[in-house]
Amino acid sequence: PYIKCLPNPTSGLATIEVYIPNADGDFAIEAFDILGLKTFSDIIQCADGVGEITLDLTKKSKGIHILKVKNGNKMYASKIMLVD
């Protein structure tokens, strides 16, 4: 499984691509800033374990944001850096 964040670092908009083999259903995605505040939440439509979404952090605080992707009882995490 993987979570790709492109570009990373980003100035606000990034494409998030998720691949989870044998995934059942869509993925829930959330982003949190370094203080633990939720900055983004959505559902990624997937097909054959692959899904893609545009993440908009343009009006969020600069720094590291943690991405959490959930599918069923499995959770995966990645980091994305928000810069000027």
mmCIF file of C-alpha atoms in Angstrom:
data_model
loop_
_atom_site.group_PDB
_atom_site.id
_atom_site.type_symbol
_atom_site.label_atom_id
_atom_site.label_comp_id
_atom_site.label_asym_id
_atom_site.label_seq_id
_atom_site.Cartn_x
_atom_site.Cartn_y
_atom_site.Cartn_z
ATOM 1 C CA PRO A 1 0.000 0.000 0.000
ATOM 2 C CA TYR A 2 1.067 3.591 -0.547
ATOM 3 C CA ILE A 3 -0.068 7.207 -0.268
ATOM 4 C CA LYS A 4 1.520 9.590 -2.809
ATOM 5 C CA CYS A 5 1.352 13.350 -2.213
ATOM 6 C CA LEU A 6 2.361 15.411 -5.246
ATOM 7 C CA PRO A 7 3.858 17.939 -5.077
ATOM 8 C CA ASN A 8 5.365 17.590 -1.627
ATOM 9 C CA PRO A 9 6.120 20.154 -0.304
ATOM 10 C CA THR A 10 3.124 22.088 -1.604
ATOM 11 C CA SER A 11 1.954 25.694 -1.448
ATOM 12 C CA GLY A 12 -1.648 24.540 -0.970
ATOM 13 C CA LEU A 13 -2.955 22.198 -3.662
ATOM 14 C CA ALA A 14 -1.736 18.623 -3.910
ATOM 15 C CA THR A 15 -2.880 15.452 -5.601
ATOM 16 C CA ILE A 16 -3.221 12.527 -3.226
ATOM 17 C CA GLU A 17 -3.071 9.076 -4.790
ATOM 18 C CA VAL A 18 -3.832 6.063 -2.613
ATOM 19 C CA TYR A 19 -3.269 2.405 -3.397
ATOM 20 C CA ILE A 20 -4.418 -0.286 -0.994
ATOM 21 C CA PRO A 21 -4.451 -3.766 -2.498
ATOM 22 C CA ASN A 22 -7.589 -5.821 -1.836
ATOM 23 C CA ALA A 23 -9.358 -2.738 -0.429
ATOM 24 C CA ASP A 24 -13.102 -2.985 -0.039
ATOM 25 C CA GLY A 25 -15.123 0.161 -0.650
ATOM 26 C CA ASP A 26 -14.006 3.768 -0.734
ATOM 27 C CA PHE A 27 -11.309 5.421 1.395
ATOM 28 C CA ALA A 28 -11.901 8.034 4.082
ATOM 29 C CA ILE A 29 -9.123 10.650 4.145
ATOM 30 C CA GLU A 30 -8.378 13.198 6.859
ATOM 31 C CA ALA A 31 -5.558 15.706 7.281
ATOM 32 C CA PHE A 32 -4.389 17.136 10.608
ATOM 33 C CA ASP A 33 -1.985 19.975 11.372
ATOM 34 C CA ILE A 34 0.867 19.562 13.840
ATOM 35 C CA LEU A 35 -1.439 20.591 16.720
ATOM 36 C CA GLY A 36 -3.861 17.792 15.859
ATOM 37 C CA LEU A 37 -6.564 20.031 14.398
ATOM 38 C CA LYS A 38 -8.429 18.506 11.456
ATOM 39 C CA THR A 39 -7.701 20.532 8.316
ATOM 40 C CA PHE A 40 -9.372 18.339 5.666
ATOM 41 C CA SER A 41 -11.815 15.460 5.455
ATOM 42 C CA ASP A 42 -13.335 13.694 2.445
ATOM 43 C CA ILE A 43 -14.090 10.357 0.812
ATOM 44 C CA ILE A 44 -11.923 9.022 -2.013
ATOM 45 C CA GLN A 45 -13.780 6.998 -4.619
ATOM 46 C CA CYS A 46 -11.675 3.977 -5.491
ATOM 47 C CA ALA A 47 -11.533 1.307 -8.143
ATOM 48 C CA ASP A 48 -9.394 -1.820 -7.784
ATOM 49 C CA GLY A 49 -7.799 -0.388 -4.619
ATOM 50 C CA VAL A 50 -6.707 2.886 -6.270
ATOM 51 C CA GLY A 51 -8.153 6.336 -5.575
ATOM 52 C CA GLU A 52 -7.159 9.955 -6.180
ATOM 53 C CA ILE A 53 -8.273 13.304 -4.770
ATOM 54 C CA THR A 54 -7.124 16.932 -4.811
ATOM 55 C CA LEU A 55 -6.225 18.201 -1.355
ATOM 56 C CA ASP A 56 -6.724 21.954 -0.782
ATOM 57 C CA LEU A 57 -4.735 23.358 2.145
ATOM 58 C CA THR A 58 -4.338 26.888 0.721
ATOM 59 C CA LYS A 59 -5.915 28.603 3.743
ATOM 60 C CA LYS A 60 -4.387 26.311 6.378
ATOM 61 C CA SER A 61 -1.364 26.821 8.626
ATOM 62 C CA LYS A 62 2.073 26.254 7.135
ATOM 63 C CA GLY A 63 4.088 23.256 8.297
ATOM 64 C CA ILE A 64 3.622 19.501 8.432
ATOM 65 C CA HIS A 65 0.179 17.981 7.994
ATOM 66 C CA ILE A 66 -0.511 14.312 8.698
ATOM 67 C CA LEU A 67 -2.737 12.438 6.243
ATOM 68 C CA LYS A 68 -4.737 9.480 7.510
ATOM 69 C CA VAL A 69 -6.451 7.142 5.074
ATOM 70 C CA LYS A 70 -8.922 4.579 6.386
ATOM 71 C CA ASN A 71 -10.462 1.608 4.631
ATOM 72 C CA GLY A 72 -12.471 -0.796 6.743
ATOM 73 C CA ASN A 73 -10.457 -1.465 9.888
ATOM 74 C CA LYS A 74 -7.111 -0.528 8.276
ATOM 75 C CA MET A 75 -5.476 2.885 8.570
ATOM 76 C CA TYR A 76 -2.464 4.303 6.740
ATOM 77 C CA ALA A 77 -0.649 7.595 7.323
ATOM 78 C CA SER A 78 1.653 9.935 5.442
ATOM 79 C CA LYS A 79 3.010 13.486 5.805
ATOM 80 C CA ILE A 80 2.730 16.516 3.576
ATOM 81 C CA MET A 81 4.581 19.812 4.031
ATOM 82 C CA LEU A 82 2.692 23.071 3.445
ATOM 83 C CA VAL A 83 4.983 25.980 2.543
ATOM 84 C CA ASP A 84 4.662 29.552 1.212
#
